[in-house]
mmCIF file of C-alpha atoms in Angstrom:
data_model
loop_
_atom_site.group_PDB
_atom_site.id
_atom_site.type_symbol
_atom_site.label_atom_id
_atom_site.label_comp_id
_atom_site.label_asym_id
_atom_site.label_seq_id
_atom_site.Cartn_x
_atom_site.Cartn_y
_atom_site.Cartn_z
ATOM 1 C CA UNK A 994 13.673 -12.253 -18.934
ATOM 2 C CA UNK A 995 15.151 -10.053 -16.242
ATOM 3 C CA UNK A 996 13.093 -11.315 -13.560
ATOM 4 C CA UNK A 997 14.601 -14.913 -14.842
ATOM 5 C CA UNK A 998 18.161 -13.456 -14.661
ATOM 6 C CA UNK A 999 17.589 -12.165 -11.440
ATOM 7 C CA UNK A 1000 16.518 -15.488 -9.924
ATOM 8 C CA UNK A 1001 19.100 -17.251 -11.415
ATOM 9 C CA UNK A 1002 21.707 -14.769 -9.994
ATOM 10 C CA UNK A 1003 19.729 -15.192 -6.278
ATOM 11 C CA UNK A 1004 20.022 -19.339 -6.923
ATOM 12 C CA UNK A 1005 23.565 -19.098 -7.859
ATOM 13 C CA UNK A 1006 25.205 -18.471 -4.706
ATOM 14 C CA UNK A 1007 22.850 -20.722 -2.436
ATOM 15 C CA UNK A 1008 23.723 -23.708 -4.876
ATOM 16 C CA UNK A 1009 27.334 -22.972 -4.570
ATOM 17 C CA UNK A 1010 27.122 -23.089 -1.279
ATOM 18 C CA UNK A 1011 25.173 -25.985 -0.375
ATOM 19 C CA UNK A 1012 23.524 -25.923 3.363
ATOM 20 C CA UNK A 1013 22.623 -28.636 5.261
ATOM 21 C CA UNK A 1014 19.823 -29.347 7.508
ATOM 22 C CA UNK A 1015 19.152 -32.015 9.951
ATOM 23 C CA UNK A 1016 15.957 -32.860 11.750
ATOM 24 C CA UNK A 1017 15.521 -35.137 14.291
ATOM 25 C CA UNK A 1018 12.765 -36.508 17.243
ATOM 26 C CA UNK A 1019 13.959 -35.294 20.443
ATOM 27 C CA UNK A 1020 11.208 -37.340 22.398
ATOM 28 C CA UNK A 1021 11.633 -40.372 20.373
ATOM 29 C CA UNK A 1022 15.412 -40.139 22.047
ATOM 30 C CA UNK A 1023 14.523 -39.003 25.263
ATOM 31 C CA UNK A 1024 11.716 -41.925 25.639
ATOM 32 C CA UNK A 1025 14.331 -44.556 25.155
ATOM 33 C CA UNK A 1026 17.227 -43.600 27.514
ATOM 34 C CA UNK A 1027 17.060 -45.798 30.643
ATOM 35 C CA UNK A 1028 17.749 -42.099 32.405
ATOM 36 C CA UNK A 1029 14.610 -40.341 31.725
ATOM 37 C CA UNK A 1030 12.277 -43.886 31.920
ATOM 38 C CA UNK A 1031 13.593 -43.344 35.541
ATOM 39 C CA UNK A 1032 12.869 -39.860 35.992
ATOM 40 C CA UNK A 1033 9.388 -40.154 34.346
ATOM 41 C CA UNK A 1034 8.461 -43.006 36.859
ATOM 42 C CA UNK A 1035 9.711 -41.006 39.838
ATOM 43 C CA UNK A 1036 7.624 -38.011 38.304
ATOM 44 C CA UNK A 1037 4.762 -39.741 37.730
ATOM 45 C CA UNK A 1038 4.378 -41.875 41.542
ATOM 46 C CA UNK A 1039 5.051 -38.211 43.131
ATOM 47 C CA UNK A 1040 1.965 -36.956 41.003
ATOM 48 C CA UNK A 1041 0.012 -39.900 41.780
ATOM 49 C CA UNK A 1042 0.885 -39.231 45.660
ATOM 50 C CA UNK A 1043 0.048 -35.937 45.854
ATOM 51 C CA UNK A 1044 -3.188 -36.697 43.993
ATOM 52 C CA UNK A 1045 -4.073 -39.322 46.599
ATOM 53 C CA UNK A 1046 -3.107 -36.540 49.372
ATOM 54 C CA UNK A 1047 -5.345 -34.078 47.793
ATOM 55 C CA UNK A 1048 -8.521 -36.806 47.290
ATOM 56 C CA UNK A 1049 -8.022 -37.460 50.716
ATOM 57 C CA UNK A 1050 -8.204 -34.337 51.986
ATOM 58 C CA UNK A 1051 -11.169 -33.547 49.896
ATOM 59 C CA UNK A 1052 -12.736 -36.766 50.791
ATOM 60 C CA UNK A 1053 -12.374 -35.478 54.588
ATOM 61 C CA UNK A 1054 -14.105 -31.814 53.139
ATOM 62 C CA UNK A 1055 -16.697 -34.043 51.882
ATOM 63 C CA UNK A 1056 -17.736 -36.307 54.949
ATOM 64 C CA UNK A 1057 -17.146 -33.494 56.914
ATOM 65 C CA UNK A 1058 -19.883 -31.284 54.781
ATOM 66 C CA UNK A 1059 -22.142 -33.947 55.202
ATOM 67 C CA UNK A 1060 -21.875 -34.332 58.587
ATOM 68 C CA UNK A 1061 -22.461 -30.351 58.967
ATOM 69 C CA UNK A 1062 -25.638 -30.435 56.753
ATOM 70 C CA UNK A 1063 -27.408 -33.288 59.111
ATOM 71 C CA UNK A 1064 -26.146 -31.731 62.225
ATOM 72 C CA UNK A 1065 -26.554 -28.071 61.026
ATOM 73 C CA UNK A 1066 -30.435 -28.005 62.541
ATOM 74 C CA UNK A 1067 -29.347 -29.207 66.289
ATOM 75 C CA UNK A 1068 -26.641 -26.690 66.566
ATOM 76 C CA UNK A 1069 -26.581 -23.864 68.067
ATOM 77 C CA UNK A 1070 -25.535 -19.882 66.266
ATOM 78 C CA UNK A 1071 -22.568 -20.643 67.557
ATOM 79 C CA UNK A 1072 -21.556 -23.787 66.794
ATOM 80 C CA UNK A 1073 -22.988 -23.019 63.134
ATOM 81 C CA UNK A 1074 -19.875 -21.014 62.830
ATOM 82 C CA UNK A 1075 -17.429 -22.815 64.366
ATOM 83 C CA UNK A 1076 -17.893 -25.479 61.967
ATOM 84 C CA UNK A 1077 -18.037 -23.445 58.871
ATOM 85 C CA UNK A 1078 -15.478 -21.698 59.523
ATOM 86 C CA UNK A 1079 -13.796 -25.124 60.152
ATOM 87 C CA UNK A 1080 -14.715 -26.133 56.659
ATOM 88 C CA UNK A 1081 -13.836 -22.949 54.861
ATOM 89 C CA UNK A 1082 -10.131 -23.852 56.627
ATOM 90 C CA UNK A 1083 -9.895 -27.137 55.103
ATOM 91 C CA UNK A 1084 -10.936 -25.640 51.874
ATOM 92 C CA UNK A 1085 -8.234 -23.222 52.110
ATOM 93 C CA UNK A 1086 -5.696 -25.961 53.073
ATOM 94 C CA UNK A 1087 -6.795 -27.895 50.087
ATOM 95 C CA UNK A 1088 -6.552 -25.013 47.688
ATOM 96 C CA UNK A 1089 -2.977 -24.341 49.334
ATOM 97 C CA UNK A 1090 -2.044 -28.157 48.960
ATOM 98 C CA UNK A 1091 -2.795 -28.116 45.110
ATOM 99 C CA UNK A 1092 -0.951 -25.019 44.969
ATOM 100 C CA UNK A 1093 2.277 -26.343 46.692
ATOM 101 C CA UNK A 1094 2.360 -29.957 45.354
ATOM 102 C CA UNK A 1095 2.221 -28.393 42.243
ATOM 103 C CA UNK A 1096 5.671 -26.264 42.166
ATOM 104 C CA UNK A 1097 6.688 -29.281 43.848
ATOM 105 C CA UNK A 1098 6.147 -31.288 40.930
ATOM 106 C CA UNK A 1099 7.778 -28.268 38.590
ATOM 107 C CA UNK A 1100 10.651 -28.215 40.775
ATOM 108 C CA UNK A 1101 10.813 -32.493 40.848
ATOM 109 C CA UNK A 1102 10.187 -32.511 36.874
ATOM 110 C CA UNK A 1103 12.938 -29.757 36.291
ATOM 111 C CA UNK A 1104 15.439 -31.511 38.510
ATOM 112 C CA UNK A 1105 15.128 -35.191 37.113
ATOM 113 C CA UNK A 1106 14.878 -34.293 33.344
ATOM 114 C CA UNK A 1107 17.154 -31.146 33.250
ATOM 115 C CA UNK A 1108 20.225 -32.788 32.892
ATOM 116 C CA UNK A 1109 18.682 -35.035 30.084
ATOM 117 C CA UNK A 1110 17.047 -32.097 28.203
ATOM 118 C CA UNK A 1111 20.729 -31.157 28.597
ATOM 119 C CA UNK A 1112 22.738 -34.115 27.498
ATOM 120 C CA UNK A 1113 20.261 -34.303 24.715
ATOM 121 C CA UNK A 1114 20.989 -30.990 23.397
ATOM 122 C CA UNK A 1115 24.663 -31.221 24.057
ATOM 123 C CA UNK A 1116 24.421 -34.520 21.769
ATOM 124 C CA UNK A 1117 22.389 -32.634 19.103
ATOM 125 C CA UNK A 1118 25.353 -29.985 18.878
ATOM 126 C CA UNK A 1119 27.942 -32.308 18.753
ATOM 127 C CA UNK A 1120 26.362 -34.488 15.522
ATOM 128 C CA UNK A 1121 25.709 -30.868 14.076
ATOM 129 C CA UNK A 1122 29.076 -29.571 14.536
ATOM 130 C CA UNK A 1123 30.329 -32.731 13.239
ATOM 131 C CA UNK A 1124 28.564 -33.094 9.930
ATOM 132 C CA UNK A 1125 28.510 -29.518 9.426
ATOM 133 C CA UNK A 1126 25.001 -28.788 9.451
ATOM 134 C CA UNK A 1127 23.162 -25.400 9.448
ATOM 135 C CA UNK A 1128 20.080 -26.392 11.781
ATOM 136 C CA UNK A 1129 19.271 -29.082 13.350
ATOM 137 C CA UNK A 1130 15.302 -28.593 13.962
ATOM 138 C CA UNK A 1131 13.066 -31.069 16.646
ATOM 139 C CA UNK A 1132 9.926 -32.680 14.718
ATOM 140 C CA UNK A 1133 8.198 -33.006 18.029
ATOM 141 C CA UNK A 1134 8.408 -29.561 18.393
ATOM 142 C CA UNK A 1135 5.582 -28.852 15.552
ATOM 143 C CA UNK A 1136 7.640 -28.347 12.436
ATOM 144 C CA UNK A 1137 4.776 -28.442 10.327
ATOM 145 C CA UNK A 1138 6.709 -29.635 7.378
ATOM 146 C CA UNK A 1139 10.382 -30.615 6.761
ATOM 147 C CA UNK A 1140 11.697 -31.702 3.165
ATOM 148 C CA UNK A 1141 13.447 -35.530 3.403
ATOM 149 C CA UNK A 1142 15.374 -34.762 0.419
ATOM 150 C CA UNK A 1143 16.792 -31.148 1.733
ATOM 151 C CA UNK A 1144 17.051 -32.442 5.328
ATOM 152 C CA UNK A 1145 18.421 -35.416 6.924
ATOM 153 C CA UNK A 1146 17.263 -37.662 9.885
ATOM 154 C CA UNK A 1147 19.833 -37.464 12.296
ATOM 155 C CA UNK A 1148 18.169 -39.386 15.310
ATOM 156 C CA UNK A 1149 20.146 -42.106 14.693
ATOM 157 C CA UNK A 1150 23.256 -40.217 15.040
ATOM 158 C CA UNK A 1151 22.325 -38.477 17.886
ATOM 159 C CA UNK A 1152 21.317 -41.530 20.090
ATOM 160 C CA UNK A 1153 24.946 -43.097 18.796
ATOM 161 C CA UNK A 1154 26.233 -39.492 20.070
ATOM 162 C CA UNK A 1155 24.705 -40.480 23.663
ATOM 163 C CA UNK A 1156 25.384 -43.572 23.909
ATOM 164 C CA UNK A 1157 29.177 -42.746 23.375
ATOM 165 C CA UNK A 1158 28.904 -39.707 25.739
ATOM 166 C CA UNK A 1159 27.538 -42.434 28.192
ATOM 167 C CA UNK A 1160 30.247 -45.074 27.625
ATOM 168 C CA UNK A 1161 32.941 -42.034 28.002
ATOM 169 C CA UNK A 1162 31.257 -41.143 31.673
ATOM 170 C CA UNK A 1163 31.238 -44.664 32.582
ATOM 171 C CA UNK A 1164 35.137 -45.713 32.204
#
């Protein structure tokens, strides 16, 4: 009986003072906002650039390996060197290549979808502010479970939130 009286004194309060949650899909927003289809296309061609670059280069390491392996009898001590040392430099500059093109990409990604992590965000606290909510928490961040009845889908509201932020910024 006490342990029934106890809960029900615990209960009381958070029933009085109903909270509400939100939950919505950040990427399901972010994939449909003409902004960020941009952004991901002019990520993705850089990527598949500096992957060409890079097969290229190894494509070079490879013909020029070959090339070393028939030759490698006819050449002198000397020579023998010269040449691996030549290849051991293009597998250096191929190692430093990957290397740089990718905090180039890092630096491309976090410039082109920045400012729409940001307006996203900004959107989410604006529709939380505005229906008073307690949390707002991203499904696409691996909420393994969220109650529909407790919580409420506020996608909706949130892209309606952008698009009026983006009507605003264009008059």
């Amino acid at each position: 009986m006490k342990k029934l009286l106890m809960m029900l004194m615990l209960l009381a309060p958070m029933a009085a003072f109903a909270q509400k949650f939100g939950h919505i899909n950040a990427q399901e927003v972010m994939s449909q906002m003409p902004e960020f289809i941009k952004a991901r296309g002019e990520v993705e061609a850089a990527a598949k650039q500096y992957d060409n670059d890079l097969k290229a280069m190894q494509d070079e390491l490879q013909r020029k390996a070959e090339e070393y392996d028939k030759t490698k009898s006819t050449m002198n001590e000397t020579k023998q060197k010269e040449t691996e040392q030549t290849l051991m430099g293009l597998q250096q500059k191929i190692q430093q290549a990957y290397q740089d093109n990718q905090q180039s990409l890092n630096k491309l990604q976090q410039e082109k979808m920045g400012p729409i992590f940001e307006r996203v965000m900004n959107a989410i606290k604006a529709v939380g502010k505005a229906g008073g909510y307690v949390y707002i928490m991203d499904v696409a961040s691996g909420v393994p479970y969220i109650s529909e009845t407790l919580s409420k889908d506020v996608t909706a509201e949130v892209k309606a939130e952008l698009q009026k932020a983006s009507n605003a910024a264009k008059k």
